[in-house]
Coordinates of C-alpha atoms in Angstrom, one line a residue:
Chain X
X1 CA 24.2 5.0 18.7
X2 CA 26.4 3.1 16.3
X3 CA 28.3 3.2 13.1
X4 CA 27.1 1.4 10.0
X5 CA 29.6 -0.4 7.9
X6 CA 29.1 -2.2 4.6
X7 CA 31.8 -4.5 3.3
X8 CA 31.6 -5.7 -0.3
X9 CA 27.8 -5.7 -0.1
X10 CA 26.2 -7.3 -3.1
X11 CA 22.6 -7.9 -4.0
X12 CA 21.6 -9.8 -7.1
X13 CA 17.8 -10.2 -7.7
X14 CA 16.5 -13.7 -8.7
X15 CA 16.0 -12.4 -12.3
X16 CA 19.8 -11.8 -12.5
X17 CA 19.7 -8.0 -12.0
X18 CA 22.6 -6.8 -10.0
X19 CA 21.2 -4.1 -7.8
X20 CA 24.3 -3.6 -5.6
X21 CA 27.7 -4.4 -6.8
X22 CA 30.3 -5.0 -4.0
X23 CA 29.7 -1.8 -2.1
X24 CA 32.0 -0.6 0.7
X25 CA 30.8 2.2 2.9
X26 CA 31.3 3.4 6.4
X27 CA 28.8 5.8 8.1
X28 CA 30.4 6.9 11.4
X29 CA 28.4 7.1 14.6
X30 CA 25.9 10.1 14.7
X31 CA 26.3 11.0 11.1
X32 CA 23.4 12.2 8.8
X33 CA 24.2 10.3 5.6
X34 CA 22.5 10.7 2.2
X35 CA 22.2 8.0 -0.5
X36 CA 21.6 10.0 -3.7
X37 CA 21.0 8.7 -7.2
X38 CA 18.5 8.5 -10.0
X39 CA 15.6 6.1 -9.8
X40 CA 16.7 2.5 -10.3
X41 CA 20.3 3.1 -9.1
X42 CA 19.9 0.7 -6.1
X43 CA 19.7 3.3 -3.3
X44 CA 16.5 2.0 -1.9
X45 CA 17.7 -1.6 -2.2
X46 CA 20.8 -0.6 -0.3
X47 CA 18.6 0.9 2.5
X48 CA 16.4 -2.1 2.6
X49 CA 19.4 -4.4 2.8
X50 CA 20.8 -2.4 5.8
X51 CA 17.3 -2.8 7.4
X52 CA 17.3 -6.5 6.6
X53 CA 14.2 -6.5 4.4
X54 CA 16.3 -7.7 1.5
X55 CA 18.8 -10.5 2.1
X56 CA 22.3 -9.6 0.8
X57 CA 23.7 -12.0 -1.8
X58 CA 27.3 -11.3 -0.7
X59 CA 29.3 -9.1 1.7
X60 CA 28.5 -8.0 5.2
X61 CA 26.4 -5.4 7.0
X62 CA 28.0 -4.3 10.4
X63 CA 26.0 -2.1 12.7
X64 CA 27.6 -1.0 15.9
X65 CA 30.5 -3.5 15.5
X66 CA 28.0 -6.4 15.2
X67 CA 27.8 -8.3 12.0
X68 CA 24.0 -8.4 11.3
X69 CA 24.1 -9.7 7.7
X70 CA 22.0 -12.8 8.5
X71 CA 20.0 -11.3 11.3
X72 CA 16.3 -10.6 11.1
X73 CA 15.2 -7.0 10.7
X74 CA 13.7 -6.8 14.1
X75 CA 16.9 -7.8 15.8
X76 CA 19.2 -5.3 14.0
X77 CA 18.2 -2.4 16.3
X78 CA 17.5 -0.1 13.5
X79 CA 14.2 1.8 12.8
X80 CA 12.9 2.8 9.4
X81 CA 10.6 5.4 8.0
X82 CA 9.0 4.2 4.8
X83 CA 8.3 6.4 1.8
X84 CA 4.5 6.0 2.3
X85 CA 5.0 6.3 6.2
X86 CA 3.1 3.0 6.7
X87 CA 1.2 4.2 9.6
X88 CA -1.3 1.6 10.7
X89 CA -4.7 3.0 9.6
X90 CA -6.6 1.1 12.3
X91 CA -4.6 2.5 15.2
X92 CA -4.7 6.0 16.6
X93 CA -1.6 8.2 16.6
X94 CA -0.6 7.2 20.2
X95 CA -0.9 3.5 19.4
X96 CA 1.1 4.0 16.2
X97 CA 3.9 5.7 18.0
X98 CA 3.8 3.2 20.8
X99 CA 3.7 0.1 18.5
X100 CA 7.5 -0.6 18.7
X101 CA 7.1 -0.6 22.5
X102 CA 4.1 -2.9 22.3
X103 CA 6.4 -5.4 20.5
X104 CA 8.9 -5.0 23.3
X105 CA 6.1 -5.8 25.8
X106 CA 6.1 -2.5 27.6
X107 CA 2.9 -2.2 29.7
X108 CA 0.1 -0.2 28.1
X109 CA 0.2 2.7 30.5
X110 CA 4.0 3.2 30.2
X111 CA 4.0 3.1 26.4
X112 CA 1.1 5.5 26.1
X113 CA 3.1 7.8 28.3
X114 CA 6.2 7.5 26.2
X115 CA 4.1 8.1 23.1
X116 CA 2.7 11.2 24.5
X117 CA 6.2 12.4 25.5
X118 CA 7.7 11.8 22.0
X119 CA 4.6 13.1 20.3
X120 CA 4.7 16.4 22.3
X121 CA 8.3 16.8 21.3
X122 CA 7.3 16.7 17.6
X123 CA 4.3 19.0 18.1
X124 CA 1.7 16.2 17.9
X125 CA 0.0 16.8 21.3
X126 CA -3.8 17.2 20.7
X127 CA -3.6 14.7 17.8
X128 CA -2.9 11.6 19.8
X129 CA -6.3 10.0 19.5
X130 CA -6.8 10.7 15.8
X131 CA -6.5 8.1 13.1
X132 CA -3.7 8.6 10.4
X133 CA -6.3 9.2 7.8
X134 CA -7.4 12.4 9.7
X135 CA -3.9 13.9 9.6
X136 CA -2.2 16.2 7.0
X137 CA 0.8 14.9 5.1
X138 CA 3.2 16.8 7.4
X139 CA 1.5 15.5 10.5
X140 CA 1.7 11.9 9.2
X141 CA 5.4 12.4 8.6
X142 CA 5.9 13.6 12.1
X143 CA 4.0 10.6 13.5
X144 CA 6.3 8.3 11.4
X145 CA 9.3 10.1 12.9
X146 CA 7.9 9.9 16.4
X147 CA 7.4 6.2 15.9
X148 CA 11.1 5.6 15.1
X149 CA 12.2 7.8 17.9
X150 CA 10.1 5.7 20.3
X151 CA 12.2 2.7 19.4
X152 CA 15.4 4.3 20.6
X153 CA 17.2 2.3 17.9
X154 CA 20.9 2.6 17.2
X155 CA 20.3 3.8 13.7
X156 CA 17.5 5.3 11.7
X157 CA 16.8 4.6 8.0
X158 CA 14.6 7.1 6.0
X159 CA 13.3 6.1 2.6
X160 CA 12.6 9.3 0.6
X161 CA 11.4 11.0 3.8
X162 CA 10.3 14.2 2.1
X163 CA 9.0 13.0 -1.3
X164 CA 5.3 12.9 -0.2
X165 CA 5.1 16.5 1.0
X166 CA 4.1 19.6 -0.9
X167 CA 7.0 21.7 -2.2
X168 CA 6.7 24.4 0.5
X169 CA 6.3 22.0 3.3
X170 CA 9.3 20.0 2.0
X171 CA 11.6 23.0 2.7
X172 CA 10.2 23.3 6.3
X173 CA 10.5 19.6 6.9
X174 CA 14.1 19.6 5.6
X175 CA 15.2 22.1 8.2
X176 CA 13.2 20.3 10.8
X177 CA 14.6 16.9 10.0
X178 CA 18.2 18.2 10.1
X179 CA 17.7 19.9 13.4
X180 CA 16.0 16.8 14.9
X181 CA 18.8 14.5 13.7
X182 CA 21.4 16.9 15.2
X183 CA 19.6 16.9 18.6
X184 CA 19.1 13.2 18.7
X185 CA 22.6 12.4 17.4
X186 CA 21.4 9.1 16.1
X187 CA 23.2 7.7 13.0
X188 CA 20.8 8.2 10.1
X189 CA 20.9 7.1 6.6
X190 CA 18.4 8.6 4.2
X191 CA 17.6 7.9 0.5
X192 CA 16.7 10.6 -1.9
X193 CA 16.6 11.3 -5.6
X194 CA 16.7 15.1 -5.1
X195 CA 20.2 16.4 -5.1
X196 CA 19.2 19.6 -3.4
X197 CA 17.7 17.7 -0.5
X198 CA 20.9 15.6 -0.1
X199 CA 23.2 18.7 -0.3
X200 CA 21.0 20.6 2.2
X201 CA 20.6 17.9 4.9
X202 CA 23.5 15.5 4.8
X203 CA 26.7 15.6 6.7
X204 CA 28.1 13.3 4.1
X205 CA 26.6 11.7 1.0
X206 CA 27.1 8.9 -1.5
X207 CA 26.1 9.3 -5.1
X208 CA 25.0 6.1 -6.7
X209 CA 24.6 4.9 -10.3
X210 CA 23.5 1.4 -11.4
X211 CA 24.5 -0.4 -8.2
X212 CA 27.8 1.4 -7.8
X213 CA 28.9 4.3 -5.5
X214 CA 30.3 6.9 -7.8
X215 CA 31.4 9.3 -5.1
X216 CA 31.4 9.7 -1.3
X217 CA 32.0 13.0 0.4
X218 CA 30.6 16.0 2.1
X219 CA 28.0 18.0 0.1
X220 CA 30.7 20.7 -0.5
X221 CA 33.2 18.2 -1.9
X222 CA 30.6 16.6 -4.1
X223 CA 29.3 19.9 -5.3
X224 CA 32.7 21.6 -5.9
X225 CA 34.8 18.6 -7.1
X226 CA 32.5 15.9 -8.6
X227 CA 34.7 12.8 -9.0
X228 CA 33.4 12.0 -12.5
X229 CA 31.1 13.3 -15.2
X230 CA 28.1 11.4 -13.9
X231 CA 28.2 13.1 -10.5
X232 CA 29.1 16.4 -12.2
X233 CA 25.9 16.2 -14.3
X234 CA 23.7 14.9 -11.5
X235 CA 24.6 17.4 -8.8
X236 CA 23.6 21.0 -8.9
X237 CA 20.3 22.7 -9.6
X238 CA 21.7 24.0 -12.8
X239 CA 23.7 21.3 -14.5
X240 CA 27.5 21.7 -14.9
X241 CA 28.9 22.7 -18.3
X242 CA 30.7 19.7 -19.6
X243 CA 32.6 20.6 -22.8
X244 CA 34.9 18.8 -25.1
X245 CA 38.4 20.2 -24.8
X246 CA 41.9 19.8 -26.3
X247 CA 45.1 20.5 -24.5
X248 CA 47.2 23.2 -26.3
X249 CA 50.4 23.8 -24.3
X250 CA 49.3 25.5 -21.1
X251 CA 45.8 26.3 -22.4
X252 CA 42.8 24.3 -23.3
X253 CA 40.9 24.8 -26.5
X254 CA 37.2 24.7 -25.7
X255 CA 34.6 25.3 -28.4
X256 CA 37.1 27.4 -30.4
X257 CA 38.0 29.5 -27.4
X258 CA 41.2 29.4 -25.3
X259 CA 40.9 29.0 -21.5
X260 CA 43.7 28.3 -19.0
X261 CA 44.3 24.8 -17.6
X262 CA 42.4 24.6 -14.3
X263 CA 44.5 25.0 -11.2
X264 CA 43.8 21.5 -10.0
X265 CA 45.0 19.8 -13.2
X266 CA 48.2 21.9 -13.8
X267 CA 51.2 19.9 -14.9
X268 CA 49.1 16.7 -15.2
X269 CA 47.9 17.0 -18.8
X270 CA 49.7 16.0 -22.0
X271 CA 49.8 18.3 -25.0
X272 CA 47.2 17.4 -27.6
X273 CA 45.2 15.3 -25.2
X274 CA 41.4 15.3 -25.6
X275 CA 39.5 15.8 -22.3
X276 CA 36.2 17.1 -20.9
X277 CA 36.3 20.5 -19.4
X278 CA 33.8 21.1 -16.6
X279 CA 32.7 24.3 -14.9
X280 CA 29.5 25.1 -13.1
X281 CA 27.4 28.0 -14.3
X282 CA 27.7 29.5 -10.8
X283 CA 31.5 29.6 -11.2
X284 CA 31.4 31.8 -14.4
X285 CA 32.1 35.5 -14.4
X286 CA 29.9 37.0 -17.1
X287 CA 30.5 40.2 -19.0
X288 CA 29.0 41.9 -22.1
X289 CA 32.4 43.3 -23.3
X290 CA 35.4 41.2 -24.4
X291 CA 37.3 39.5 -21.6
X292 CA 40.5 37.4 -21.4
X293 CA 40.3 33.6 -21.4
X294 CA 36.5 33.8 -21.9
X295 CA 34.0 31.5 -23.7
X296 CA 32.5 34.0 -26.1
X297 CA 29.2 33.6 -28.0
X298 CA 25.7 34.9 -28.6
X299 CA 23.1 34.9 -25.9
X300 CA 20.5 32.3 -26.9
X301 CA 18.2 32.0 -23.8
X302 CA 17.8 33.9 -20.5
X303 CA 16.0 32.1 -17.7
X304 CA 14.9 33.8 -14.5
X305 CA 16.1 31.9 -11.3
X306 CA 14.7 34.5 -8.9
X307 CA 17.7 36.5 -7.6
X308 CA 19.8 35.6 -10.6
X309 CA 19.5 34.6 -14.2
X310 CA 20.7 31.5 -16.1
X311 CA 22.1 32.7 -19.5
X312 CA 22.7 30.2 -22.3
X313 CA 25.4 31.2 -24.8
X314 CA 25.9 29.6 -28.2
X315 CA 29.6 29.2 -28.4
X316 CA 30.4 27.8 -31.8
X317 CA 28.0 24.9 -31.9
X318 CA 28.0 24.1 -28.2
X319 CA 25.8 25.6 -25.4
X320 CA 27.5 27.1 -22.4
X321 CA 25.5 28.2 -19.3
X322 CA 26.4 31.0 -16.8
X323 CA 24.6 32.4 -13.8
X324 CA 24.3 36.2 -13.9
X325 CA 23.2 38.3 -10.9
X326 CA 19.9 40.1 -11.3
X327 CA 20.1 43.5 -12.9
X328 CA 23.0 42.5 -15.1
X329 CA 21.1 40.0 -17.4
X330 CA 21.9 40.5 -21.1
X331 CA 19.4 40.8 -23.9
X332 CA 18.8 37.7 -26.1
X333 CA 20.9 37.9 -29.3
X334 CA 23.7 40.1 -27.8
X335 CA 27.3 39.1 -27.5
X336 CA 28.3 37.5 -24.2
X337 CA 31.5 36.5 -22.6
X338 CA 31.8 33.9 -19.7
X339 CA 35.0 33.6 -17.9
X340 CA 35.4 30.3 -15.9
X341 CA 36.9 30.6 -12.4
X342 CA 40.2 28.9 -12.7
X343 CA 40.2 27.5 -9.2
X344 CA 36.7 26.0 -9.7
X345 CA 37.1 24.6 -13.3
X346 CA 37.8 20.9 -13.6
X347 CA 38.9 18.5 -16.3
X348 CA 37.8 14.9 -16.7
X349 CA 39.9 12.3 -18.5
X350 CA 37.7 9.3 -19.6
X351 CA 35.0 10.5 -17.4
X352 CA 37.1 10.6 -14.2
X353 CA 38.4 13.8 -12.5
X354 CA 42.1 14.6 -13.2
Chain Q
X1 CA -40.8 17.7 -26.8
X2 CA -43.9 15.5 -26.9
X3 CA -41.7 12.6 -28.0
X4 CA -39.5 13.3 -25.0
X5 CA -42.4 13.4 -22.6
X6 CA -43.9 10.2 -24.0
X7 CA -40.5 8.6 -23.8
X8 CA -40.2 9.5 -20.2
X9 CA -43.7 8.3 -19.4
X10 CA -43.0 5.0 -21.2
X11 CA -39.7 4.6 -19.3
X12 CA -41.2 5.2 -15.9
X13 CA -44.2 2.9 -16.7
X14 CA -41.7 0.2 -17.6
X15 CA -39.7 0.8 -14.4
X16 CA -43.0 0.6 -12.4
X17 CA -43.9 -2.7 -13.9
X18 CA -40.5 -4.2 -13.3
X19 CA -40.5 -2.9 -9.7
X20 CA -44.0 -4.4 -9.1
X21 CA -42.8 -7.7 -10.5
X22 CA -40.1 -7.8 -7.8
X23 CA -42.0 -6.2 -5.0
X24 CA -45.1 -8.3 -5.1
X25 CA -43.5 -11.5 -3.8
X26 CA -41.8 -9.5 -1.0
X27 CA -45.1 -7.9 -0.1
X28 CA -46.8 -11.3 -0.1
X29 CA -43.9 -12.6 2.2
X30 CA -44.5 -9.9 4.8
X31 CA -48.3 -10.0 4.7
X32 CA -49.3 -13.6 4.2
X33 CA -47.9 -15.0 7.5
X34 CA -50.3 -12.7 9.4
X35 CA -53.5 -13.7 7.5
X36 CA -55.8 -16.4 8.6
X37 CA -56.2 -18.2 5.3
X38 CA -53.3 -17.2 3.0
X39 CA -53.8 -17.4 -0.8
X40 CA -51.5 -16.4 -3.6
X41 CA -53.0 -12.9 -3.4
X42 CA -51.4 -10.0 -1.5
X43 CA -53.9 -8.9 1.1
X44 CA -53.5 -6.5 4.0
X45 CA -53.9 -8.4 7.3
X46 CA -56.4 -6.3 9.5
X47 CA -58.1 -7.3 12.7
X48 CA -61.7 -8.0 11.6
X49 CA -60.8 -7.9 7.9
X50 CA -61.5 -10.4 5.2
X51 CA -65.3 -10.2 5.2
X52 CA -65.8 -10.0 1.6
X53 CA -64.2 -6.5 1.3
X54 CA -61.4 -7.0 -1.2
X55 CA -57.7 -6.4 -0.3
X56 CA -57.9 -7.2 3.4
X57 CA -57.7 -10.4 5.3
X58 CA -58.3 -11.4 9.0
X59 CA -55.2 -10.8 11.1
X60 CA -53.8 -13.7 13.2
X61 CA -50.8 -15.0 15.0
X62 CA -51.9 -18.6 14.5
X63 CA -49.5 -19.3 11.7
X64 CA -46.5 -18.6 13.9
X65 CA -47.9 -21.0 16.6
X66 CA -48.3 -23.6 13.9
X67 CA -44.6 -23.2 12.8
X68 CA -43.5 -23.4 16.4
X69 CA -45.4 -26.6 16.9
X70 CA -44.0 -28.1 13.7
X71 CA -41.5 -30.8 14.8
X72 CA -38.7 -29.9 12.3
X73 CA -39.2 -26.2 11.5
X74 CA -37.3 -24.5 14.3
X75 CA -34.6 -27.2 14.6
X76 CA -34.0 -26.8 10.8
X77 CA -33.3 -23.1 11.3
X78 CA -30.8 -24.1 14.0
X79 CA -29.2 -26.6 11.5
X80 CA -29.0 -23.8 8.9
X81 CA -27.2 -21.6 11.4
X82 CA -24.9 -24.4 12.3
X83 CA -24.0 -25.3 8.8
X84 CA -23.6 -21.8 7.5
X85 CA -21.6 -20.5 10.5
X86 CA -19.3 -23.6 10.4
X87 CA -18.8 -23.3 6.6
X88 CA -18.2 -19.5 6.8
X89 CA -15.6 -19.9 9.7
X90 CA -13.7 -22.6 7.8
X91 CA -13.8 -20.7 4.5
X92 CA -12.6 -17.4 6.0
X93 CA -9.8 -19.1 8.0
X94 CA -8.5 -21.2 5.1
X95 CA -9.1 -18.6 2.4
X96 CA -7.3 -15.9 4.4
X97 CA -4.3 -18.1 5.0
X98 CA -4.1 -19.2 1.4
X99 CA -4.8 -15.7 -0.1
X100 CA -2.1 -14.2 2.2
X101 CA 0.5 -16.7 1.1
X102 CA -0.5 -16.4 -2.6
X103 CA -0.4 -12.6 -2.3
X104 CA 2.9 -12.3 -0.5
X105 CA 5.0 -15.2 -1.6
X106 CA 6.2 -15.4 -5.2
X107 CA 5.6 -18.9 -6.5
X108 CA 6.3 -20.0 -10.0
X109 CA 3.0 -20.5 -11.8
X110 CA 1.0 -18.8 -9.1
X111 CA -1.3 -16.8 -11.3
X112 CA -1.9 -19.9 -13.5
X113 CA -2.8 -21.9 -10.4
X114 CA -5.3 -19.3 -9.3
X115 CA -7.0 -19.0 -12.7
X116 CA -7.3 -22.8 -13.1
X117 CA -8.8 -23.0 -9.6
X118 CA -11.4 -20.4 -10.4
X119 CA -12.1 -21.8 -13.9
X120 CA -12.5 -25.4 -12.7
X121 CA -14.7 -24.3 -9.8
X122 CA -17.1 -22.4 -12.1
X123 CA -17.2 -25.1 -14.8
X124 CA -17.7 -28.0 -12.5
X125 CA -20.8 -26.8 -10.7
X126 CA -22.4 -28.6 -7.7
X127 CA -24.8 -30.5 -9.9
X128 CA -22.1 -32.0 -12.1
X129 CA -19.9 -32.9 -9.2
X130 CA -22.7 -34.4 -7.1
X131 CA -22.2 -38.0 -7.9
X132 CA -18.4 -38.2 -7.2
X133 CA -19.0 -36.1 -4.1
X134 CA -21.7 -38.4 -2.9
X135 CA -19.4 -41.4 -3.5
X136 CA -16.6 -39.7 -1.7
X137 CA -18.8 -38.9 1.2
X138 CA -19.9 -42.5 1.4
X139 CA -16.3 -43.8 1.2
X140 CA -15.2 -41.4 4.0
X141 CA -18.2 -42.3 6.1
X142 CA -19.2 -38.6 6.0
X143 CA -22.7 -39.3 4.6
X144 CA -25.5 -38.0 6.7
X145 CA -23.0 -36.0 8.8
X146 CA -23.1 -32.3 9.3
X147 CA -19.3 -32.1 9.5
X148 CA -19.1 -33.9 6.1
X149 CA -21.5 -31.4 4.6
X150 CA -19.6 -28.5 6.0
X151 CA -16.4 -29.8 4.5
X152 CA -17.9 -30.3 1.1
X153 CA -19.6 -26.9 1.1
X154 CA -16.3 -25.3 2.2
X155 CA -14.5 -27.0 -0.6
X156 CA -16.9 -25.6 -3.1
X157 CA -16.6 -22.0 -1.9
X158 CA -12.9 -21.9 -1.3
X159 CA -11.6 -21.3 -4.8
X160 CA -13.7 -18.2 -5.4
X161 CA -13.1 -17.0 -1.8
X162 CA -9.3 -17.3 -2.2
X163 CA -9.5 -15.5 -5.5
X164 CA -11.5 -12.6 -4.0
X165 CA -9.4 -12.3 -0.9
X166 CA -6.1 -12.5 -2.8
X167 CA -7.2 -9.5 -4.8
X168 CA -8.0 -7.7 -1.6
X169 CA -4.7 -8.5 -0.1
X170 CA -2.8 -7.5 -3.2
X171 CA -4.2 -4.0 -2.8
X172 CA -2.9 -3.7 0.8
X173 CA 0.5 -2.1 0.7
X174 CA 3.4 -4.3 1.9
X175 CA 5.1 -1.5 3.7
X176 CA 2.7 -2.0 6.7
X177 CA 4.0 -5.4 7.3
X178 CA 7.6 -4.5 6.5
X179 CA 7.3 -1.6 9.0
X180 CA 6.1 -4.0 11.7
X181 CA 8.9 -6.4 10.8
X182 CA 11.6 -3.8 11.3
X183 CA 10.1 -3.0 14.7
X184 CA 10.7 -6.6 15.6
X185 CA 7.2 -8.1 15.3
X186 CA 7.1 -11.9 14.8
X187 CA 5.1 -13.2 11.8
X188 CA 2.2 -14.1 14.0
X189 CA 2.2 -10.7 15.6
X190 CA 2.3 -9.1 12.1
X191 CA -0.8 -11.1 11.1
X192 CA -2.6 -10.3 14.4
X193 CA -1.7 -6.7 14.8
X194 CA -1.5 -5.5 11.2
X195 CA -2.8 -7.9 8.5
X196 CA -6.1 -9.0 10.0
X197 CA -7.3 -5.5 11.0
X198 CA -6.3 -4.2 7.5
X199 CA -8.2 -6.9 5.6
X200 CA -11.1 -7.2 8.1
X201 CA -13.7 -5.7 5.6
X202 CA -12.6 -8.3 3.1
X203 CA -12.9 -11.1 5.6
X204 CA -16.4 -9.9 6.6
X205 CA -17.4 -9.8 2.9
X206 CA -16.2 -13.4 2.4
X207 CA -18.0 -14.5 5.6
X208 CA -21.3 -13.0 4.6
X209 CA -21.0 -14.4 1.1
X210 CA -20.3 -17.9 2.5
X211 CA -23.2 -17.7 4.9
X212 CA -25.6 -16.5 2.2
X213 CA -24.4 -19.3 -0.1
X214 CA -24.9 -22.1 2.4
X215 CA -28.2 -20.6 3.8
X216 CA -29.8 -20.9 0.4
X217 CA -28.1 -24.2 -0.7
X218 CA -30.8 -26.8 -1.2
X219 CA -29.2 -29.6 -3.3
X220 CA -26.2 -30.5 -1.2
X221 CA -27.9 -30.9 2.2
X222 CA -30.9 -32.6 0.4
X223 CA -28.7 -35.3 -1.1
X224 CA -26.1 -35.7 1.6
X225 CA -28.2 -35.6 4.7
X226 CA -30.9 -38.3 5.0
X227 CA -31.9 -37.7 8.7
X228 CA -34.7 -35.1 8.7
X229 CA -33.5 -33.9 12.1
X230 CA -30.2 -32.7 10.6
X231 CA -31.7 -31.0 7.6
X232 CA -31.5 -27.2 7.2
X233 CA -34.4 -24.8 6.6
X234 CA -33.9 -24.8 2.8
X235 CA -34.7 -28.5 2.7
X236 CA -37.5 -28.4 5.3
X237 CA -39.3 -25.7 3.2
X238 CA -39.7 -28.4 0.6
X239 CA -41.6 -30.6 3.0
X240 CA -44.3 -28.2 4.1
X241 CA -47.4 -29.8 2.4
X242 CA -50.9 -30.4 3.6
X243 CA -52.2 -34.0 3.9
X244 CA -53.8 -33.5 0.6
X245 CA -50.5 -32.8 -1.2
X246 CA -51.2 -29.1 -1.6
X247 CA -48.6 -26.5 -0.6
X248 CA -49.4 -25.5 2.9
X249 CA -49.4 -21.7 2.4
X250 CA -49.9 -20.9 6.1
X251 CA -46.7 -22.8 7.1
X252 CA -44.8 -21.9 3.9
X253 CA -45.3 -18.2 4.2
X254 CA -44.6 -18.0 7.9
X255 CA -41.5 -20.3 7.7
X256 CA -40.3 -18.3 4.6
X257 CA -40.4 -15.1 6.6
X258 CA -38.5 -16.6 9.5
X259 CA -36.1 -18.1 7.0
X260 CA -35.3 -14.7 5.4
X261 CA -35.1 -12.5 8.5
X262 CA -31.7 -13.7 9.8
X263 CA -30.0 -13.1 6.4
X264 CA -31.4 -9.6 6.2
X265 CA -30.3 -8.9 9.8
X266 CA -26.8 -10.2 9.1
X267 CA -26.5 -8.0 6.1
X268 CA -27.5 -4.9 8.1
X269 CA -25.2 -5.7 11.0
X270 CA -22.1 -6.4 8.8
X271 CA -22.6 -3.5 6.6
X272 CA -22.9 -1.2 9.6
X273 CA -19.9 -2.7 11.4
X274 CA -17.5 -3.5 8.6
X275 CA -18.9 -1.6 5.6
X276 CA -16.0 -0.8 3.2
X277 CA -13.9 2.0 4.5
X278 CA -10.3 2.9 4.5
X279 CA -8.7 5.1 7.2
X280 CA -5.6 6.0 5.2
X281 CA -2.1 6.1 6.7
X282 CA -0.5 5.5 3.3
X283 CA 0.1 8.7 1.6
X284 CA -1.0 8.5 -2.0

């Protein structure tokens, strides 16, 4: 068990592309940490640099208090699950799980025993003499997990651990993975491009964009108070409303409507300032009749989300979205009023949270 | 409708003729060695046959005894095995190392190098290169030496072998090796535990291809080996004449059969053991 610490970590590819730009990050011992970002943001490069598969151009990687920046991957005491699992096709499940032990020169009998033990814990008993090609996607994933568990490494690294599973299996695996990490208590960093996955599994997460970390925090913090408009737009299954606003005394003028200044920004805005007003569709109170401090407009689209509806209002010439509980969804073309929750609304100055 | 039927009939007639064209020599090869007085005809060897009734001939094992008694026939088959096995082993070893490096290490101008290698090796065929090769062998004192011949044959096969194997290795995902690396495997362990088993079908293909190439090569051993005791079967076949200068069909057919059987057996063995298959383990 060990903490992972990155100090000014930089990776520049030979072509001159900066994949990581002086990143600082501390993942405390035992934490389940998510690296989230769109494809090409450098999250996988970061994970591979921690593993030692990519050499850092600058900065340091410290695992368990030991600077491992120049150390070979095999001597960093980390274990990694690859996106494609990389199970050896010519070995059976038991040999795959036992492979790290074979490298450590554990005798054959002892390592088969250990493999059977770890495999049984992940529900793989009965599959031990199959080849990876004869397993389902979910079983392959569990073999890959069993293999890293067999290493008893100080930290685990997962590269998109769920992306190769079917949608339904993915939800199951998400719960399973979180439970397993909690039981093992091993520091784990995982990479994902799916914000729902990061929110659901991680203890803490970092949102990355173009080689920079844009926000670090718990899923709740990142969801409720995105530090900038990039994170605000990236997190959430329904994207946050980000609307141009102008400060008018103690109110904001948004799309021709007047809304109060959010609680968090009170007294920190200047009259006449132009800002971006952000509020999640989930944090809007919707009503058909007129309401105070509401964004009022015509209902343009109603989308079914299952237990709720996503209503898009045309307010002036901007679109505002609100989530409405089932049974109260309005008809398209009717008048609608969406009242932002004052304690959840945010304002952004030059893209950064005020 | 009638046109369609006639077309079909014509098509199958054509196929039958083409098939017969290729089958007859093979039929001759498996029947002639067992007949007492082989001609260019295909005749069924039968005990007591060949008395004027067309299509049969007297059955005999005498031809095989004659081949066994020939001073150079069996040793030449042994030479062939030696040459092709040695060349195949060298080609597989060197091509595997080169292809692995070319596939995994980014070198400036790597692809250009590969294409030039392949291009040159196909433009400059054995016949065109034979004079310089002969001189080189003389200078290096490798003339009339099996080792020298193996080296020269290896050199001829390597470019194409590297090209084929590199392609094969390119299609093997890197994450297998990276995974082993993170578990602490040394480069040598990665090659032994992971890379070689993964590309084994490719290595087997190259080995078979090299053996078949050397087995059938006539020109190189004919020119570079002067000692008849060192010459392989392909060259010895050329010497099987009667005293009168006529082709000795008894020896030729029998020796031809013995000469073909090992290659066929090798093909069957390798295809059964290493035939292309992929077990999975990478989720696609």
